[in-house]
PDB file of C-alpha atoms and ligand atoms in Angstrom:
ATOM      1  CA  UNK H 270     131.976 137.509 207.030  1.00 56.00           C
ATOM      2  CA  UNK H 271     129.820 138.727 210.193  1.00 61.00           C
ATOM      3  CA  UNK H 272     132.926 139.921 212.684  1.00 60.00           C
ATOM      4  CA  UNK H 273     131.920 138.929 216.676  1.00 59.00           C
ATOM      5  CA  UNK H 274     132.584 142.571 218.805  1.00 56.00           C
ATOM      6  CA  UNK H 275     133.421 141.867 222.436  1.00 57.00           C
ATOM      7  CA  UNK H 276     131.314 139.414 223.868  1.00 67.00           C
ATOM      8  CA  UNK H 277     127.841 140.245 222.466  1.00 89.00           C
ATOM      9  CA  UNK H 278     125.889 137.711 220.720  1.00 96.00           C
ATOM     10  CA  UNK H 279     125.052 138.948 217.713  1.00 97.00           C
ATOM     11  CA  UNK H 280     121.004 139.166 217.152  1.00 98.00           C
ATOM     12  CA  UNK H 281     119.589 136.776 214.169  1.00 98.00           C
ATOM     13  CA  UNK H 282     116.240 136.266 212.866  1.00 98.00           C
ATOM     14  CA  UNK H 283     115.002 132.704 212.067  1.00 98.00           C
ATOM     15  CA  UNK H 284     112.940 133.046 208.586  1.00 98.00           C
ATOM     16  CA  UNK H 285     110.482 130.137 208.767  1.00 98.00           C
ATOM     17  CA  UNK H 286     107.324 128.456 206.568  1.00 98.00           C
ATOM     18  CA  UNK H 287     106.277 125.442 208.452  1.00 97.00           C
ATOM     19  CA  UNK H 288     107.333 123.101 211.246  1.00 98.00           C
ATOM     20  CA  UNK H 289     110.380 124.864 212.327  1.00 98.00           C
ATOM     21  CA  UNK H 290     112.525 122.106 213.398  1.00 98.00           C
ATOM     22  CA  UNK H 291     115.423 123.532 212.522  1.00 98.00           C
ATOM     23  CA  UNK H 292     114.446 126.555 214.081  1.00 98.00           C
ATOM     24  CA  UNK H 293     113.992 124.455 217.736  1.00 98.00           C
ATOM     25  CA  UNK H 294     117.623 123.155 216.672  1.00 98.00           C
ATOM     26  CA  UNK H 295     118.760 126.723 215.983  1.00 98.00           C
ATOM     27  CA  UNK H 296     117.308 127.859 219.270  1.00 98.00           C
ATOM     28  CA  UNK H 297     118.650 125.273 221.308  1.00 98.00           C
ATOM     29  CA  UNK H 298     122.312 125.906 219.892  1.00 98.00           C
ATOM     30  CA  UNK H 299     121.682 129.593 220.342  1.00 98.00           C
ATOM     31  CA  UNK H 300     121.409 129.083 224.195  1.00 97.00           C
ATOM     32  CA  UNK H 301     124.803 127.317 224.508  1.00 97.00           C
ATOM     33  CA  UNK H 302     127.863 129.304 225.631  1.00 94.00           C
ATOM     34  CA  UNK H 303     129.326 128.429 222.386  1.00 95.00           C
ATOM     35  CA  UNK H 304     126.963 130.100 220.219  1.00 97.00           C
ATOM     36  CA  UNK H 305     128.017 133.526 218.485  1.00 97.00           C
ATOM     37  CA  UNK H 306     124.651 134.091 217.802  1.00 98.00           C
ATOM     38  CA  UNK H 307     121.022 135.175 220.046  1.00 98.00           C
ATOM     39  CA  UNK H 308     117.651 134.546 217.979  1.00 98.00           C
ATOM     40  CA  UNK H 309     115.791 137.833 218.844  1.00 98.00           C
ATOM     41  CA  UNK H 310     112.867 137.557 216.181  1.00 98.00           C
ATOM     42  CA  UNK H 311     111.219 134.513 214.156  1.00 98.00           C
ATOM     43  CA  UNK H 312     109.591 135.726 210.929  1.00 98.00           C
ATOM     44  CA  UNK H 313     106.865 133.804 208.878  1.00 97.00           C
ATOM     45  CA  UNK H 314     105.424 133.976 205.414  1.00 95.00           C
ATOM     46  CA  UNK H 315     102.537 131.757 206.978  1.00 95.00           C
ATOM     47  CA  UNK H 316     100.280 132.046 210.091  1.00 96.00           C
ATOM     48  CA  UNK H 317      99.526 128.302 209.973  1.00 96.00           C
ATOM     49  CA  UNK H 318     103.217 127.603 210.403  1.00 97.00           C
ATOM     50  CA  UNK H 319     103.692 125.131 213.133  1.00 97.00           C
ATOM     51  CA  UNK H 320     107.306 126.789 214.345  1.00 98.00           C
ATOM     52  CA  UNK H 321     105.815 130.229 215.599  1.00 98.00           C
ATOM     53  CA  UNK H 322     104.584 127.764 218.498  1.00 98.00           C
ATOM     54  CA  UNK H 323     108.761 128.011 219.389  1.00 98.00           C
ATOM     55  CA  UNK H 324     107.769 131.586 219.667  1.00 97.00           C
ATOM     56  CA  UNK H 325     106.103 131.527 222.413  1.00 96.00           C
ATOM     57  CA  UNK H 326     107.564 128.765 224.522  1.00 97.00           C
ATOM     58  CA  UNK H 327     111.416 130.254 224.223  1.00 98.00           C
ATOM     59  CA  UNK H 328     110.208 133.778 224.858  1.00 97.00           C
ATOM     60  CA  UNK H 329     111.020 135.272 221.336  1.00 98.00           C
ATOM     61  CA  UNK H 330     109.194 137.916 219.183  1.00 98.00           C
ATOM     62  CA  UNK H 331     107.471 136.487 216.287  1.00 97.00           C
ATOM     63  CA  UNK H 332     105.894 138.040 213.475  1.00 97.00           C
ATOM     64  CA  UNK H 333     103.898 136.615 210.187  1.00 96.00           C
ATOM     65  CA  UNK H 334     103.886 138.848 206.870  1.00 94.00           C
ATOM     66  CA  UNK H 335     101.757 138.734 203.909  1.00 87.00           C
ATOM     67  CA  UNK H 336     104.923 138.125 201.305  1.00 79.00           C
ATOM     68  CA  UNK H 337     102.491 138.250 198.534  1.00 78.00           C
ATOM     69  CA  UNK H 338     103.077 142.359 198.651  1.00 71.00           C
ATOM     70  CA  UNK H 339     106.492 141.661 197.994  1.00 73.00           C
ATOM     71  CA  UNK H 340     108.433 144.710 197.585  1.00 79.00           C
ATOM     72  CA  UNK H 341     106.154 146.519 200.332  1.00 87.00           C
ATOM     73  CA  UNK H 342     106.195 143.644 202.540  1.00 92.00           C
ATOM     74  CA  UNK H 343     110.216 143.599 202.796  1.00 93.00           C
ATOM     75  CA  UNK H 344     110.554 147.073 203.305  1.00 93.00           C
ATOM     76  CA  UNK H 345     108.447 146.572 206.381  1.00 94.00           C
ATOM     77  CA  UNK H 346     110.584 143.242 207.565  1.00 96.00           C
ATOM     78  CA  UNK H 347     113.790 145.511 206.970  1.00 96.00           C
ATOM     79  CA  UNK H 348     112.124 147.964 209.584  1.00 96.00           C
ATOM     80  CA  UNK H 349     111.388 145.546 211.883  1.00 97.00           C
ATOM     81  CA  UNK H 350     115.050 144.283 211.900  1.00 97.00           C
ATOM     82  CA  UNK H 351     116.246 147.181 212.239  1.00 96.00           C
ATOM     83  CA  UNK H 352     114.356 147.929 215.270  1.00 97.00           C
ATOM     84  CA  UNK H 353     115.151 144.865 216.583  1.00 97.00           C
ATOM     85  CA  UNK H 354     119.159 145.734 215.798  1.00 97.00           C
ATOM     86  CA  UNK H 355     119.162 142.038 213.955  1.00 98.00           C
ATOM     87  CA  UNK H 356     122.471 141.557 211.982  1.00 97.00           C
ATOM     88  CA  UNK H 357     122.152 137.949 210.907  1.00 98.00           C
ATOM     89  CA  UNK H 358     119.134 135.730 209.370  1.00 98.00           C
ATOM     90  CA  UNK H 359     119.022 132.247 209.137  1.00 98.00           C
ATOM     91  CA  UNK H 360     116.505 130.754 206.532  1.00 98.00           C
ATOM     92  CA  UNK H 361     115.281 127.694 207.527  1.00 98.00           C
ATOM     93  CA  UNK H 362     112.743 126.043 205.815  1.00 97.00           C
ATOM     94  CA  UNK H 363     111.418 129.383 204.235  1.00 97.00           C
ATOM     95  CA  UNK H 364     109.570 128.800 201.199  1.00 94.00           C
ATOM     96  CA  UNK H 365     110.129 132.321 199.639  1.00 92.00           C
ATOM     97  CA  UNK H 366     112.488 133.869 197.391  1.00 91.00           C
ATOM     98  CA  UNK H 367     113.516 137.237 198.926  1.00 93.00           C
ATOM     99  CA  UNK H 368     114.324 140.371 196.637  1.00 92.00           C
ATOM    100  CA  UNK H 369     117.721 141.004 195.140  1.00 93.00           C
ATOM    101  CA  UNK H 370     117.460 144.362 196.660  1.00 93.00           C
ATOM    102  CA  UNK H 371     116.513 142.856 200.462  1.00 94.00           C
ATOM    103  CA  UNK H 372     119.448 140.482 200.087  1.00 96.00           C
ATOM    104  CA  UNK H 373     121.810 143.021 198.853  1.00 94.00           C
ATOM    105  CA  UNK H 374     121.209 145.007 202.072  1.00 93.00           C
ATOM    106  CA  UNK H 375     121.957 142.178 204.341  1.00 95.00           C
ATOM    107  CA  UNK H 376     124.942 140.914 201.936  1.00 91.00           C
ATOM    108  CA  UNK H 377     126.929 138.396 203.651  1.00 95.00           C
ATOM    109  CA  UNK H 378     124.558 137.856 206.450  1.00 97.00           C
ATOM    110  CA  UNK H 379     121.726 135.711 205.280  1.00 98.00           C
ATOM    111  CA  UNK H 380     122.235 131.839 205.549  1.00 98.00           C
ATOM    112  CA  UNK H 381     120.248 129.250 204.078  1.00 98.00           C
ATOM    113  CA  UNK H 382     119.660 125.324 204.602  1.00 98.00           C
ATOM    114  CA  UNK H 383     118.712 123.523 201.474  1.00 98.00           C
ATOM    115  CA  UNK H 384     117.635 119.866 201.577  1.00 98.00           C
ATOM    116  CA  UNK H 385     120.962 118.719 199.128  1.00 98.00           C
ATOM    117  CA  UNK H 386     124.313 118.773 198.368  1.00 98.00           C
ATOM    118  CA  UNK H 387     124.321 121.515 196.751  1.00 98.00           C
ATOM    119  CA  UNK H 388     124.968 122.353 193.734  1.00 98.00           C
ATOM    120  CA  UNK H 389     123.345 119.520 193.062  1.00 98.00           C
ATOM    121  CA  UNK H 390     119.274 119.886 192.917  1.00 98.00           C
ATOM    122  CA  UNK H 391     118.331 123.398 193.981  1.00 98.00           C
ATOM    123  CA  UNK H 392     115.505 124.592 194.592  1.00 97.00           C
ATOM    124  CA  UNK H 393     112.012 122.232 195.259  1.00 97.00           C
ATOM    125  CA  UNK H 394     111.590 118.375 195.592  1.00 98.00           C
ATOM    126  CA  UNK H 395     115.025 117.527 195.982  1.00 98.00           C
ATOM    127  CA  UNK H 396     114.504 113.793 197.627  1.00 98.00           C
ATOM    128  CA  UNK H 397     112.430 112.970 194.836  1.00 98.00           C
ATOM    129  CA  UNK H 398     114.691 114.250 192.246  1.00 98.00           C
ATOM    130  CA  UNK H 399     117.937 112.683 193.592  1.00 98.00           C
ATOM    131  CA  UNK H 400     116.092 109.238 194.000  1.00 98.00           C
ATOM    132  CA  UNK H 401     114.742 109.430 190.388  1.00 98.00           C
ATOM    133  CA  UNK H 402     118.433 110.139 188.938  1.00 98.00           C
ATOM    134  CA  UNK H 403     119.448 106.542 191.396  1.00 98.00           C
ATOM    135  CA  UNK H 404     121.733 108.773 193.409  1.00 98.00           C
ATOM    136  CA  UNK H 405     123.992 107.183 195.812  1.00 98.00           C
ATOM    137  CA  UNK H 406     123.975 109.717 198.111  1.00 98.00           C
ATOM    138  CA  UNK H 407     122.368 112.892 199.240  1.00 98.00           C
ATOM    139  CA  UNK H 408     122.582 115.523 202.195  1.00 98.00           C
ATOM    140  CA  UNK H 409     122.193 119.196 202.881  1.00 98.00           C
ATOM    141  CA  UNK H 410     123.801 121.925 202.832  1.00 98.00           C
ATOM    142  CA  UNK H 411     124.345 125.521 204.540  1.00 98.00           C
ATOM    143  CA  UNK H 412     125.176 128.450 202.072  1.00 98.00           C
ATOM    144  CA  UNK H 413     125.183 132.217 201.887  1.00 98.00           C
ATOM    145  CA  UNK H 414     122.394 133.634 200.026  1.00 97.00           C
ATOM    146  CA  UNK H 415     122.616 135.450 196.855  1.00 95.00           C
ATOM    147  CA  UNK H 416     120.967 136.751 194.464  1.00 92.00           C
ATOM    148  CA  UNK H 417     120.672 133.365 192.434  1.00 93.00           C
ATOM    149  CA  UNK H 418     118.439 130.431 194.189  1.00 93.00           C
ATOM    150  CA  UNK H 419     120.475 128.112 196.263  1.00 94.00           C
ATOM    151  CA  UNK H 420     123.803 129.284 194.618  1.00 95.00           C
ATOM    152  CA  UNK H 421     125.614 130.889 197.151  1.00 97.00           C
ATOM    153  CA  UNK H 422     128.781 130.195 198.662  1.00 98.00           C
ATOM    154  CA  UNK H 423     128.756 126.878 200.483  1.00 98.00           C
ATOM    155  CA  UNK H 424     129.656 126.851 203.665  1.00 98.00           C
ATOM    156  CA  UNK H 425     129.717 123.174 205.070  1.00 98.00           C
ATOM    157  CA  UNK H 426     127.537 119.997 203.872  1.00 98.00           C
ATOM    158  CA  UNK H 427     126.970 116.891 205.188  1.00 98.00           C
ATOM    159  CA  UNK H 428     126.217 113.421 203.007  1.00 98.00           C
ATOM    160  CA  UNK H 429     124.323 111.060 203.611  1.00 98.00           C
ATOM    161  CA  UNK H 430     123.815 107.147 201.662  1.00 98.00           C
ATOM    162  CA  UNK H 431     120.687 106.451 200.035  1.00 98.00           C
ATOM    163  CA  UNK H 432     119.430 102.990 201.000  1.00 97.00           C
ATOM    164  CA  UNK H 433     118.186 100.508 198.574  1.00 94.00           C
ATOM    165  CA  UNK H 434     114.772 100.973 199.715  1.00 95.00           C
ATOM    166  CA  UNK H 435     114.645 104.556 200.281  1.00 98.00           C
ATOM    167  CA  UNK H 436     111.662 106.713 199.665  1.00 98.00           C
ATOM    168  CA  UNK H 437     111.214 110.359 199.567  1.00 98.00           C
ATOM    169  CA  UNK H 438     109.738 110.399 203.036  1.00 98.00           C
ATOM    170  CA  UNK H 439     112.040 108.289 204.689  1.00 98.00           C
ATOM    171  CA  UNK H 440     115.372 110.136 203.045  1.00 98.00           C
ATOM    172  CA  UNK H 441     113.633 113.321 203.728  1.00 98.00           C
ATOM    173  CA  UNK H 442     113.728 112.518 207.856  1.00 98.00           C
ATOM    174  CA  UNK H 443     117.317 111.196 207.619  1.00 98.00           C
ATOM    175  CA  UNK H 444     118.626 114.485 206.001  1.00 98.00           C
ATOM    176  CA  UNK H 445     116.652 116.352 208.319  1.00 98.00           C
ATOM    177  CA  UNK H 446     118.572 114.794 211.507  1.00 98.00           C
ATOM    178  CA  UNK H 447     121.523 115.965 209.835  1.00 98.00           C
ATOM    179  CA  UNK H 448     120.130 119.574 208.693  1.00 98.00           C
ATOM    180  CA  UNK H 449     119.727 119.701 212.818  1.00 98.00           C
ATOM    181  CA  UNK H 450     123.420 119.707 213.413  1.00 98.00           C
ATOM    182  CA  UNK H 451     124.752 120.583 210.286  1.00 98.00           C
ATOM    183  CA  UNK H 452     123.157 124.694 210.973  1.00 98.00           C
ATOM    184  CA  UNK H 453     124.848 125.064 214.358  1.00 98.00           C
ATOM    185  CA  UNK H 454     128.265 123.903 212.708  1.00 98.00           C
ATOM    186  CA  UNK H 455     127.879 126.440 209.890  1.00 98.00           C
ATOM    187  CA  UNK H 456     127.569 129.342 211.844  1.00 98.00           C
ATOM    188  CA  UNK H 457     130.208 128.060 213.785  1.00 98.00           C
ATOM    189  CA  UNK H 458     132.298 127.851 210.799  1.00 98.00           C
ATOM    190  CA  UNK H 459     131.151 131.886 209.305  1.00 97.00           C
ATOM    191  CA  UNK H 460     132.472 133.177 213.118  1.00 95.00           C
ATOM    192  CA  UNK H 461     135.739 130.996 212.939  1.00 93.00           C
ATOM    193  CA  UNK H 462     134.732 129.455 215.621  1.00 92.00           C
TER     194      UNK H 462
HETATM  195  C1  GRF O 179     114.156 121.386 205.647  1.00 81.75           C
HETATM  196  O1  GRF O 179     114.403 120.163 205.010  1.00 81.75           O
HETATM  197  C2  GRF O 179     114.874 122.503 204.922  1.00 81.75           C
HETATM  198  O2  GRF O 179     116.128 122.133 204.448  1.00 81.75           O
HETATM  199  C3  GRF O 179     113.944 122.733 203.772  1.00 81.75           C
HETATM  200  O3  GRF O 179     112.654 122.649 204.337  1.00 81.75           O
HETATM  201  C4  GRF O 179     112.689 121.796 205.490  1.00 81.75           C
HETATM  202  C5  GRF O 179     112.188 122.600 206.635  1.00 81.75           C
HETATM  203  O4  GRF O 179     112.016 121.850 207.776  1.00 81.75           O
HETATM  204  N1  GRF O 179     114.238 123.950 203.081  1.00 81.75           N
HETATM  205  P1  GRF O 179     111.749 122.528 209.187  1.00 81.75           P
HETATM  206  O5  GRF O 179     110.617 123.534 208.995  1.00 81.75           O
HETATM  207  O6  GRF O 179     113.012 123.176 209.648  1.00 81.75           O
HETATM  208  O7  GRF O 179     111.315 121.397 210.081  1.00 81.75           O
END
């Protein structure tokens, strides 16, 4: 668990691929009183990705790597983390699998969102998969990351009912209002708070 010193926020990276919603929601929370947590840096595997725009407009340092260079490419994030004294990360939305060895140095300190309830359909095209298996219900989750995809430890979930007309688009936006509060609650919960 991530232990709060004095009154300092502590510094978290946002680790994005695309429209960053959850990052806005993460941001938002982040400026509350409640908040544990200050997003100091937003990192992206993709220079297209709509949520660097959050960048800009909340006044945080953004920066895009080539992930393709794996192994040299996290060495460089870990640099840049460190410089920027960041002792949490928040995946949200990030469409790469990070490096046992980049995970291992931030054990216990990377969260991740996932589109399910978990351990239920991990890793891609979860909507479509839990309305092809007629599933009553679906939702998301917030876990740690380890070294396994979307196995580690849970930290909170949220379900939601699959209509009788549901389709992957539609269940995909009503999981996503959920994802929006369910993050903020989660880290939250890893502070005790
Ligand atoms: C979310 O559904 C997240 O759970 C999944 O990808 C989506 C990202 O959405 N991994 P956004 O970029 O936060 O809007």
């Amino acid at each position: 668990m991530v232990k709060l010193t004095g009154y300092k926020k502590i510094k978290s990276a946002v680790f994005i691929s695309g429209t960053g919603s959850n990052l806005k929601s993460l941001i938002k929370f982040s400026k509350t009183r409640k908040s544990p947590i200050s997003i100091n840096l937003i990192i992206s595997n993709n220079p297209r990705a709509k949520g660097l725009k959050l960048g800009k407009i909340n006044n945080i340092k953004k920066k895009v790597f080539d992930f393709k260079k794996n192994h040299k490419t996290e060495n460089q994030i870990i640099s840049v983390l460190k410089e920027h004294k960041i002792d949490m990360i928040c995946l949200a939305g990030f469409m790469t699998i990070l490096s046992k060895n980049f995970i291992t140095k931030f054990r216990g300190k990377i969260l991740n969102i996932h589109p399910s309830l978990l351990p239920k359909y991990k890793g891609l095209n979860t909507h479509q998969r839990a309305l092809n298996n007629n599933e009553k219900y679906s939702g998301c989750t917030v876990h740690f990351v380890n070294s396994k995809l979307d196995s580690g430890k849970i930290i909170l979930q949220k379900k939601v009912k699959i209509s009788k007309n549901e389709t992957k688009g539609s269940l995909a936006k009503k999981v996503l209002v959920q994802e929006h509060k369910l993050y903020p609650k989660a880290i939250l919960k890893v502070f005790n708070l």
